[in-house]
Short mmCIF file of N, CA and C in Angstrom, two decimals:
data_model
loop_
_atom_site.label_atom_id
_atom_site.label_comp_id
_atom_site.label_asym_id
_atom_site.label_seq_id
_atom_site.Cartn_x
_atom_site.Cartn_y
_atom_site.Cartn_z
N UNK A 1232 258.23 23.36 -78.03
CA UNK A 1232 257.95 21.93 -78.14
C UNK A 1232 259.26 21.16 -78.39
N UNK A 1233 259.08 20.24 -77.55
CA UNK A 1233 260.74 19.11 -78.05
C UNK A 1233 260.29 18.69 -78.83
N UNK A 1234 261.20 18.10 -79.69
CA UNK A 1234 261.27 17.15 -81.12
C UNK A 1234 262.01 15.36 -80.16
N UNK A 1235 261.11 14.97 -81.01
CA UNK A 1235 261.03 13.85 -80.29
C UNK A 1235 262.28 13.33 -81.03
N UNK A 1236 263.17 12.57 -80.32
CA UNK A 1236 264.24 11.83 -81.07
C UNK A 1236 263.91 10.35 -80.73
N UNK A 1237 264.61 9.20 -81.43
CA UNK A 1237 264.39 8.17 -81.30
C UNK A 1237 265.05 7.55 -80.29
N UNK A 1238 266.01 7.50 -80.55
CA UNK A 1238 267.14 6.86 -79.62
C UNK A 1238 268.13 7.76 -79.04
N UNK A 1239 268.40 7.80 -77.92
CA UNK A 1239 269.40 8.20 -77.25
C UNK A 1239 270.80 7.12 -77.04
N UNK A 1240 271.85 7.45 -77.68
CA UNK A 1240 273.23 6.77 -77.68
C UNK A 1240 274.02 7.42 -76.63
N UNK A 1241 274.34 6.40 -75.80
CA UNK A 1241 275.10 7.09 -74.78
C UNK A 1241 276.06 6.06 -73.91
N UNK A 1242 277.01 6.29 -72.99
CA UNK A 1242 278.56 5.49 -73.08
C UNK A 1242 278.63 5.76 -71.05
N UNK A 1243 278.95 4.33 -70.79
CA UNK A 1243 279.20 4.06 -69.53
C UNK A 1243 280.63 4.03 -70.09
N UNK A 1244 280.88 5.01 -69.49
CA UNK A 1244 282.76 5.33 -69.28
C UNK A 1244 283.34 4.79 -67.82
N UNK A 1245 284.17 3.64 -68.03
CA UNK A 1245 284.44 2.97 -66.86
C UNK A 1245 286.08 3.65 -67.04
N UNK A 1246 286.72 3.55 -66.01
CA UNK A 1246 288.02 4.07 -65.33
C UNK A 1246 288.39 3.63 -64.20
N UNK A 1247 288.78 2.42 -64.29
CA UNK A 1247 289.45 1.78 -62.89
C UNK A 1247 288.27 1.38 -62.11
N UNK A 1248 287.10 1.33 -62.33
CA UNK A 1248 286.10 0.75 -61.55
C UNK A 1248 284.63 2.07 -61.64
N UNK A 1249 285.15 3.57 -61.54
CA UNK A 1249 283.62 4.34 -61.41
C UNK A 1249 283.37 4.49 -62.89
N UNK A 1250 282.10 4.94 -63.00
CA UNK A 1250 281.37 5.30 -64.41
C UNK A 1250 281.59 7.32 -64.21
N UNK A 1251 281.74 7.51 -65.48
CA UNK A 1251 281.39 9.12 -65.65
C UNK A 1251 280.16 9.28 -66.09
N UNK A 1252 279.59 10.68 -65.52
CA UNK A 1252 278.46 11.03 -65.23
C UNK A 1252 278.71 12.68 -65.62
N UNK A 1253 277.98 12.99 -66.32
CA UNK A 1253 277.85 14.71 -66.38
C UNK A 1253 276.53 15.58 -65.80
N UNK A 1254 277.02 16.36 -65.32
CA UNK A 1254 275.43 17.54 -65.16
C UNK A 1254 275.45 18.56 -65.34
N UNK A 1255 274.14 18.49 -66.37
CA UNK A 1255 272.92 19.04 -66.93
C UNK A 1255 272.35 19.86 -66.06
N UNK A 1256 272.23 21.38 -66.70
CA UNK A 1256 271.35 22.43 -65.93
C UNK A 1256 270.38 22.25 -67.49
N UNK A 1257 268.94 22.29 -67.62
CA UNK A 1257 268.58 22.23 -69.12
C UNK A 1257 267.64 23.88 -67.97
N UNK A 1258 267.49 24.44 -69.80
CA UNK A 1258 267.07 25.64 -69.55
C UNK A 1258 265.57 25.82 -68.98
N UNK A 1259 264.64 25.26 -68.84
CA UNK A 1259 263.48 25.50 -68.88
C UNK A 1259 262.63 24.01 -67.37
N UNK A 1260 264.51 23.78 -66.89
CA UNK A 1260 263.51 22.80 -66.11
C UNK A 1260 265.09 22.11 -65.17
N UNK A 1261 265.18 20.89 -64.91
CA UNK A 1261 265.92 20.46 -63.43
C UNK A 1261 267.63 20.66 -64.25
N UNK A 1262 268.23 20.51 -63.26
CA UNK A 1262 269.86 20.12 -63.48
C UNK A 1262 269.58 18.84 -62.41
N UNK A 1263 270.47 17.94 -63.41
CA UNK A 1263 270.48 16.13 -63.20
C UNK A 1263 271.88 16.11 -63.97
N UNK A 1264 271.93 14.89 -63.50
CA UNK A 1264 273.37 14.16 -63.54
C UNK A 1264 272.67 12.87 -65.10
N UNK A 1265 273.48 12.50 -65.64
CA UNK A 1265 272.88 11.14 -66.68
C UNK A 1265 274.60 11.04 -67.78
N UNK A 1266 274.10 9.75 -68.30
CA UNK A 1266 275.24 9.17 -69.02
C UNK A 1266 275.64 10.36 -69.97
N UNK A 1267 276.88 10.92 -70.77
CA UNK A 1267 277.00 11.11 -71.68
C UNK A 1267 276.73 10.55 -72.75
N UNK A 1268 275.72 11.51 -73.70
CA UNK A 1268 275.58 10.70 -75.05
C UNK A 1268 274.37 12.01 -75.64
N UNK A 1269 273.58 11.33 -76.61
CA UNK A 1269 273.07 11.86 -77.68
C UNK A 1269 272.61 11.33 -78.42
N UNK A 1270 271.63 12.06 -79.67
CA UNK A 1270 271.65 11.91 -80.97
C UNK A 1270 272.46 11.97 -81.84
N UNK A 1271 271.91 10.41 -83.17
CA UNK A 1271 272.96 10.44 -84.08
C UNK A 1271 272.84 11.49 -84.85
N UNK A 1272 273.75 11.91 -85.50
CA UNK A 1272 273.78 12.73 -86.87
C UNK A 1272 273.47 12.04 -88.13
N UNK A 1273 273.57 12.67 -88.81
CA UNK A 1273 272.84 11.94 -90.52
C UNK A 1273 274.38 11.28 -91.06
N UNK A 1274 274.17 10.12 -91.68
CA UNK A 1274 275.33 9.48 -91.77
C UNK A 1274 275.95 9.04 -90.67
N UNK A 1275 275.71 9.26 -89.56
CA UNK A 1275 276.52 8.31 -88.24
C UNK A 1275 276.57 7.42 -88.07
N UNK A 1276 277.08 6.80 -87.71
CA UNK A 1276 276.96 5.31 -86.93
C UNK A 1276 276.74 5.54 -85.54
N UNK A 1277 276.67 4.27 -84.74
CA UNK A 1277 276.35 4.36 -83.10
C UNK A 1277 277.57 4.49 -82.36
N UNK A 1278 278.20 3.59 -82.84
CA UNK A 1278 280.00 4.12 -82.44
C UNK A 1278 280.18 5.03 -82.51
N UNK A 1279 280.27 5.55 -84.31
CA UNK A 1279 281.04 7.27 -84.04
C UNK A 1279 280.07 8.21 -83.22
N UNK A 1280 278.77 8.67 -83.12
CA UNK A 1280 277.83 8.78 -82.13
C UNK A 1280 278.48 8.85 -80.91
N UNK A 1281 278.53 8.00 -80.60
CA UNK A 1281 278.96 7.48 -78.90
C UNK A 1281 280.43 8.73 -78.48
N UNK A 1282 281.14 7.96 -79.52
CA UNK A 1282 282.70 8.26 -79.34
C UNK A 1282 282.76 10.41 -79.44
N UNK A 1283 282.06 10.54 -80.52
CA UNK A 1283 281.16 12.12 -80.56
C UNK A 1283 280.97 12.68 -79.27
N UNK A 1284 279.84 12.08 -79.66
CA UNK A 1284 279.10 12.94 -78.22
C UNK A 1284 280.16 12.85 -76.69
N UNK A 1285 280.38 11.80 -76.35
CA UNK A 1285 281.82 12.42 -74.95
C UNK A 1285 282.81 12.79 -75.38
N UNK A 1286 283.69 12.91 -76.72
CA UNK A 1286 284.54 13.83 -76.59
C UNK A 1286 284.22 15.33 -76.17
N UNK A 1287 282.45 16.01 -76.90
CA UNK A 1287 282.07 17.58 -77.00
C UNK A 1287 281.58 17.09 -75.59
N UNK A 1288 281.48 16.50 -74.65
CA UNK A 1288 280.56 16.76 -73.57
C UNK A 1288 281.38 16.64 -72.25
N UNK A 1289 282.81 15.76 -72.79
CA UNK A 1289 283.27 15.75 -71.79
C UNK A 1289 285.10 15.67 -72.06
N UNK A 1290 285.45 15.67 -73.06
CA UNK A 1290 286.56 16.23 -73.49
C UNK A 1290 287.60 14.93 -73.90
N UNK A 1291 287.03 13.53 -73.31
CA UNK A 1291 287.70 12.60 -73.20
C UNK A 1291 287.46 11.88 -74.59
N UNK A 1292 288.84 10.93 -74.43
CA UNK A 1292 288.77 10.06 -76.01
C UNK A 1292 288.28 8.85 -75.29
N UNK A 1293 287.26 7.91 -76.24
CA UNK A 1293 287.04 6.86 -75.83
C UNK A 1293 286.96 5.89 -76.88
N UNK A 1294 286.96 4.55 -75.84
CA UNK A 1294 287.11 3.38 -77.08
C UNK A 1294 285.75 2.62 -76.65
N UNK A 1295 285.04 2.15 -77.89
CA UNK A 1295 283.82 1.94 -77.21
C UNK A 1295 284.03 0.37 -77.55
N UNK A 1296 283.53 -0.26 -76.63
CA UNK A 1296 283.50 -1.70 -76.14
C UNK A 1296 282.67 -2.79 -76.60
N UNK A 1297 281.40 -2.40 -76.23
CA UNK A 1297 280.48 -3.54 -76.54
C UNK A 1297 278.96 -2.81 -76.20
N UNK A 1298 277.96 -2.81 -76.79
CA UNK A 1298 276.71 -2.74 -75.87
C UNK A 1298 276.28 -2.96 -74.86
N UNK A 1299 276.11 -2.17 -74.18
CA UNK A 1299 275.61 -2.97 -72.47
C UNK A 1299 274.52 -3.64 -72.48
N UNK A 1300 273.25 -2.33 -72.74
CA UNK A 1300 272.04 -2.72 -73.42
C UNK A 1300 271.21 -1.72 -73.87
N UNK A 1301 269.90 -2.05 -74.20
CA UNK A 1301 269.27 -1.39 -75.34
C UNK A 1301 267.75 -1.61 -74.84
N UNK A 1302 267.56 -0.71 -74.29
CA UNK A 1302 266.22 -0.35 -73.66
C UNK A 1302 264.97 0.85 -73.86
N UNK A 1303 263.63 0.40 -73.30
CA UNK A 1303 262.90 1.60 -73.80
C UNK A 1303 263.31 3.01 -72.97
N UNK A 1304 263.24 4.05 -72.92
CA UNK A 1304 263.08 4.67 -71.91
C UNK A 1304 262.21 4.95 -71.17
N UNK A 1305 262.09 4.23 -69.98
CA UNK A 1305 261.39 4.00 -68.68
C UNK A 1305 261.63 5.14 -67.77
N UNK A 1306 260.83 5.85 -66.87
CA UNK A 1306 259.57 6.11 -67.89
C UNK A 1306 259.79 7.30 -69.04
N UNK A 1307 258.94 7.76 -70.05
CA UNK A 1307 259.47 8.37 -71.52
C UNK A 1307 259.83 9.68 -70.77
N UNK A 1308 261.30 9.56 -71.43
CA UNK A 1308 262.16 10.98 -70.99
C UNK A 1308 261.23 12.33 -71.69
N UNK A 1309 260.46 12.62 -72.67
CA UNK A 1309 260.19 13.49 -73.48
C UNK A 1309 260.90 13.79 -74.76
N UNK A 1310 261.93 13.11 -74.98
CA UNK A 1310 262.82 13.27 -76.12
C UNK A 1310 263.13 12.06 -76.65
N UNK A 1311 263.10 11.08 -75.45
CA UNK A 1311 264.07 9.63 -76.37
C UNK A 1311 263.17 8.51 -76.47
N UNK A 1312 262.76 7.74 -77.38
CA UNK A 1312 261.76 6.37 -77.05
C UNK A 1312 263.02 5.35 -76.34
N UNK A 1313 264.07 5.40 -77.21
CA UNK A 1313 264.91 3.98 -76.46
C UNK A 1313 266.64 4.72 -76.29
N UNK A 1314 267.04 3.87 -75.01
CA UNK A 1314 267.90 4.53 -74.76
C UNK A 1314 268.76 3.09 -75.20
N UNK A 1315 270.26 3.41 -76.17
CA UNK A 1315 271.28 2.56 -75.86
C UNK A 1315 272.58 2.95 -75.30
N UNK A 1316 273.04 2.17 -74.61
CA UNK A 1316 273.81 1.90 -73.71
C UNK A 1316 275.23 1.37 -74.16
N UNK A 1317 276.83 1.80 -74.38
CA UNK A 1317 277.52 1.16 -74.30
C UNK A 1317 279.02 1.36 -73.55
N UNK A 1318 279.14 0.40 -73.29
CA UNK A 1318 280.18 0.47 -72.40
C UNK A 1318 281.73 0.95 -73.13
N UNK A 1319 282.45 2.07 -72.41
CA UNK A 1319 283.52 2.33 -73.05
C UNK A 1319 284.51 2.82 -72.37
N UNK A 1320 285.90 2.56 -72.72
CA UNK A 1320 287.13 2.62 -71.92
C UNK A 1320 287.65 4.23 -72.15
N UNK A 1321 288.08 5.12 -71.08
CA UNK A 1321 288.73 6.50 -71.60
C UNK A 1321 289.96 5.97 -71.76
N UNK A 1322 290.45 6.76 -73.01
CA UNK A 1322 291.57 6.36 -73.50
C UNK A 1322 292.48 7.80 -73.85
N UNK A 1323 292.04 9.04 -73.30
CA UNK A 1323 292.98 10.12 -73.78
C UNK A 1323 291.92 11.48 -73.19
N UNK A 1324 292.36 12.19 -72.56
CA UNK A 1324 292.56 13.64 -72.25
C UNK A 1324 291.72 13.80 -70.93
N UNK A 1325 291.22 14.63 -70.19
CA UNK A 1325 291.46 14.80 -68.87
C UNK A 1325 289.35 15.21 -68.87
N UNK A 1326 288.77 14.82 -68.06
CA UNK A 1326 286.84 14.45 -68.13
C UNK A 1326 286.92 16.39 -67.64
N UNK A 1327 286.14 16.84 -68.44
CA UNK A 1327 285.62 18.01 -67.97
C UNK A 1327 284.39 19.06 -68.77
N UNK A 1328 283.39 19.38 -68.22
CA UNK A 1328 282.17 19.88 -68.68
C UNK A 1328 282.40 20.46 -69.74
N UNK A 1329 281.95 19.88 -71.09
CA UNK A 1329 282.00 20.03 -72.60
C UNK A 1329 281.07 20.70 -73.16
N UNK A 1330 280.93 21.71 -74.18
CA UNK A 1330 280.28 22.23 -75.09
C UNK A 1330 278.79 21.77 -74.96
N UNK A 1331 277.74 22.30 -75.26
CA UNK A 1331 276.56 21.81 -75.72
C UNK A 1331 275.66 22.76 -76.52
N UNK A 1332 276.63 23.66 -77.17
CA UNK A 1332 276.27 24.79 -77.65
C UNK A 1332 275.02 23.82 -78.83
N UNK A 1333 274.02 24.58 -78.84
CA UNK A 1333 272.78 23.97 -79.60
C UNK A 1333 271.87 23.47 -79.06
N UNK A 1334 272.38 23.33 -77.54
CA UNK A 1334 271.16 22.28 -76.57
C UNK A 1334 270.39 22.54 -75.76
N UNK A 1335 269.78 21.79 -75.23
CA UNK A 1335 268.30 22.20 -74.32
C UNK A 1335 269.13 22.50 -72.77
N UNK A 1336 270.44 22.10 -72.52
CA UNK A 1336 271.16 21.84 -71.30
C UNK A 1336 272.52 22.29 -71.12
N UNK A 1337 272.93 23.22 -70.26
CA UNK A 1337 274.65 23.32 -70.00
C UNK A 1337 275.16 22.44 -69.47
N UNK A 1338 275.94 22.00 -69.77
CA UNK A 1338 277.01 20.77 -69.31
C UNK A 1338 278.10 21.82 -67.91
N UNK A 1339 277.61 21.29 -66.59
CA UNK A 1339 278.20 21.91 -65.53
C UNK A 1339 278.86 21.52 -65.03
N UNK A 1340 279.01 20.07 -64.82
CA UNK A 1340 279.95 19.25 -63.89
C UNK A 1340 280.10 17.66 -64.43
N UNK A 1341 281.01 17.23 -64.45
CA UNK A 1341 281.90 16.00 -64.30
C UNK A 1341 281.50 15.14 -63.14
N UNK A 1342 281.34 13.84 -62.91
CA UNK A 1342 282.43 13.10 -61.94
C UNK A 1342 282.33 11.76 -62.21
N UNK A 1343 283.01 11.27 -61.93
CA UNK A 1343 283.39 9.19 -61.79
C UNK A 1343 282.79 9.05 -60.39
N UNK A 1344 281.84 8.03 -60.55
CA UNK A 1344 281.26 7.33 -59.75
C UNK A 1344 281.21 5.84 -59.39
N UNK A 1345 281.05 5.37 -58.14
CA UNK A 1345 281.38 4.46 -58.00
C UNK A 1345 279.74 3.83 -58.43
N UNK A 1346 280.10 2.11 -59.29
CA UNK A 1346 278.80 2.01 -59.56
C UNK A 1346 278.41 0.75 -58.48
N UNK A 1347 279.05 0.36 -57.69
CA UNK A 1347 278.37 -0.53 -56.54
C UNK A 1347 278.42 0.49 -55.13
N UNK A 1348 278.90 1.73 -54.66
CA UNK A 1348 278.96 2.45 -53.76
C UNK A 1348 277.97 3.48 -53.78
N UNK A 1349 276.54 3.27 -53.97
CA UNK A 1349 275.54 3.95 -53.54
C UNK A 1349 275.93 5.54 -52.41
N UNK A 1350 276.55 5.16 -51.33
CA UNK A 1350 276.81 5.91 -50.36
C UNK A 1350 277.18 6.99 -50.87
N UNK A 1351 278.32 6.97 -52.21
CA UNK A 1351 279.43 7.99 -52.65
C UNK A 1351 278.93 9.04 -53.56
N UNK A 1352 277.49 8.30 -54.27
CA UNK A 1352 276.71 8.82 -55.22
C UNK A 1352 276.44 10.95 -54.56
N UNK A 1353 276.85 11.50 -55.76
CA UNK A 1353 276.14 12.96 -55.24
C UNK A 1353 274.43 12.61 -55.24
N UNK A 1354 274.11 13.85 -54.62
CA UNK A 1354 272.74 14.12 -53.97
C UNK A 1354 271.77 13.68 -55.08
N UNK A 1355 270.56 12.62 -54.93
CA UNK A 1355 269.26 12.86 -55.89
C UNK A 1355 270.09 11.87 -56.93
N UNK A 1356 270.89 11.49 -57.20
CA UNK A 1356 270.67 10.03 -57.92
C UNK A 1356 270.16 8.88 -57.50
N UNK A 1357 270.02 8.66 -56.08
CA UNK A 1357 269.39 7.29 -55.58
C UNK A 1357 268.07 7.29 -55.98
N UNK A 1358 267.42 8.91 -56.30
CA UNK A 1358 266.32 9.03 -56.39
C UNK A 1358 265.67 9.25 -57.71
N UNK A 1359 266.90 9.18 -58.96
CA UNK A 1359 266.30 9.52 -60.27
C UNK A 1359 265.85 8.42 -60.64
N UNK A 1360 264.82 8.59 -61.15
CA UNK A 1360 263.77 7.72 -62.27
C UNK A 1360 264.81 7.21 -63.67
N UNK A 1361 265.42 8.19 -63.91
CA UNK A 1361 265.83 7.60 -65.19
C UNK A 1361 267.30 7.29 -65.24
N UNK A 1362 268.23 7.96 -64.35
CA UNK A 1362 269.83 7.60 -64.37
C UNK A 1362 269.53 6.00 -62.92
N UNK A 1363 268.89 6.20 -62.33
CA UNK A 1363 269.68 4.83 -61.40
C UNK A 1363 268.90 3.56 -61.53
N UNK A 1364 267.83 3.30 -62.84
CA UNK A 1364 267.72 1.89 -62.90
C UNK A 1364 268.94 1.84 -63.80
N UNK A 1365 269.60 2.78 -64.70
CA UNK A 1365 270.64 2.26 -65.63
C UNK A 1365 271.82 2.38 -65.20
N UNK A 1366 271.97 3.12 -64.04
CA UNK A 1366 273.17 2.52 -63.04
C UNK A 1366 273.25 1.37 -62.22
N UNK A 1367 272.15 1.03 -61.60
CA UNK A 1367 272.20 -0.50 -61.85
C UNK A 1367 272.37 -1.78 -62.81
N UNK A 1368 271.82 -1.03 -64.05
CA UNK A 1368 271.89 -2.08 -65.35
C UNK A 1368 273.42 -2.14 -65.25
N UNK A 1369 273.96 -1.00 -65.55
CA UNK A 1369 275.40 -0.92 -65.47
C UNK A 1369 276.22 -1.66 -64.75
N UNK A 1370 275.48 -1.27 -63.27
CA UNK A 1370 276.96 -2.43 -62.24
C UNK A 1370 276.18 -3.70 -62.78
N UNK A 1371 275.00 -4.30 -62.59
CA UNK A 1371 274.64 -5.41 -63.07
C UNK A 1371 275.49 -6.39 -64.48
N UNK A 1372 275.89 -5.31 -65.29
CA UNK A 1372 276.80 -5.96 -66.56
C UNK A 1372 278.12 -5.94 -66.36
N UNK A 1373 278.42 -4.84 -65.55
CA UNK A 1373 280.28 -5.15 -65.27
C UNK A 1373 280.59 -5.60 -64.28
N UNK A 1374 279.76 -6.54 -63.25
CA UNK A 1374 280.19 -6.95 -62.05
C UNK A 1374 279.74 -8.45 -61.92
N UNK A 1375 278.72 -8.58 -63.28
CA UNK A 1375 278.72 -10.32 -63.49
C UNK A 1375 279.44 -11.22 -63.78
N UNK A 1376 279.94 -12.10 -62.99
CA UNK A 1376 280.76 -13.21 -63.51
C UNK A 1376 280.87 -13.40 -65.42
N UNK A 1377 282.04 -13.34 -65.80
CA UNK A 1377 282.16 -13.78 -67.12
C UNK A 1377 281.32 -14.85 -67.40
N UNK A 1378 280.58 -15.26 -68.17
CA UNK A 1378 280.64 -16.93 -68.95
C UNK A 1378 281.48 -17.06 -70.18
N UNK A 1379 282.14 -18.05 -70.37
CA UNK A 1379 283.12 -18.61 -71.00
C UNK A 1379 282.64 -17.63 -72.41
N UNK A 1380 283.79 -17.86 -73.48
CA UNK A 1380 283.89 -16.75 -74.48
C UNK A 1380 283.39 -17.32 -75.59
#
């Protein structure tokens, strides 16, 4: 039985324009591609959370930015009621399939994706339920005109 967690914290890693993306073989069911991130730990914050979870998942340092957004999970993953979202800059060491020793999933592959180039996307993201309405949310927040500060 999964243990239901509440929130899933997890980090649109932008780099010159694509988002990073990791994939997930989970033991008992698909390998999918989805944001890096996680559950908090006891005493965490959502930042250190964030900044956590992609260093062990994907090796990189990041600086986390701002919230993108903060949604239910549509439709319920089995583990997360709400997923948040924040946007964050890599700032140190080289993206590559990180630890997940403890988890339901091996971390297999890396890549930066383009988030307005559909075409470039690997196989079966156009078609996930749960990574490509929030790759849209995504280009939707970093490709909107500023409004004044």
């Amino acid at each position: 039985m999964v243990t239901l967690r509440h929130t899933r914290y997890q980090a649109a890693v932008l780099r010159d324009g694509p988002v990073l993306l990791v994939r997930c073989a989970f033991r008992d069911g698909p390998t999918v591609w989805m944001l890096p991130g996680g559950g908090r730990e006891e005493d965490e914050d959502e930042v250190s959370c964030v900044t956590r979870e992609v260093l062990e998942e994907t090796g990189l340092q990041v600086r986390v930015e701002r919230l993108l957004f903060d949604r239910p999970a549509e439709p319920p993953d089995g583990t997360y009621i709400r997923w948040r979202t924040y946007l964050c800059t890599a700032e140190g060491g080289e993206a590559a399939p990180g630890g997940g020793e403890g988890s339901a999933a091996e971390l297999i592959d890396v890549a930066w994706i383009s988030v307005v180039n559909e075409g470039m996307w690997p196989s079966g993201i156009a078609s996930d339920v749960y990574l490509y309405p929030q790759l849209q949310a995504i280009r939707s927040a970093v490709t909107a005109p500023s409004i004044g500060v």
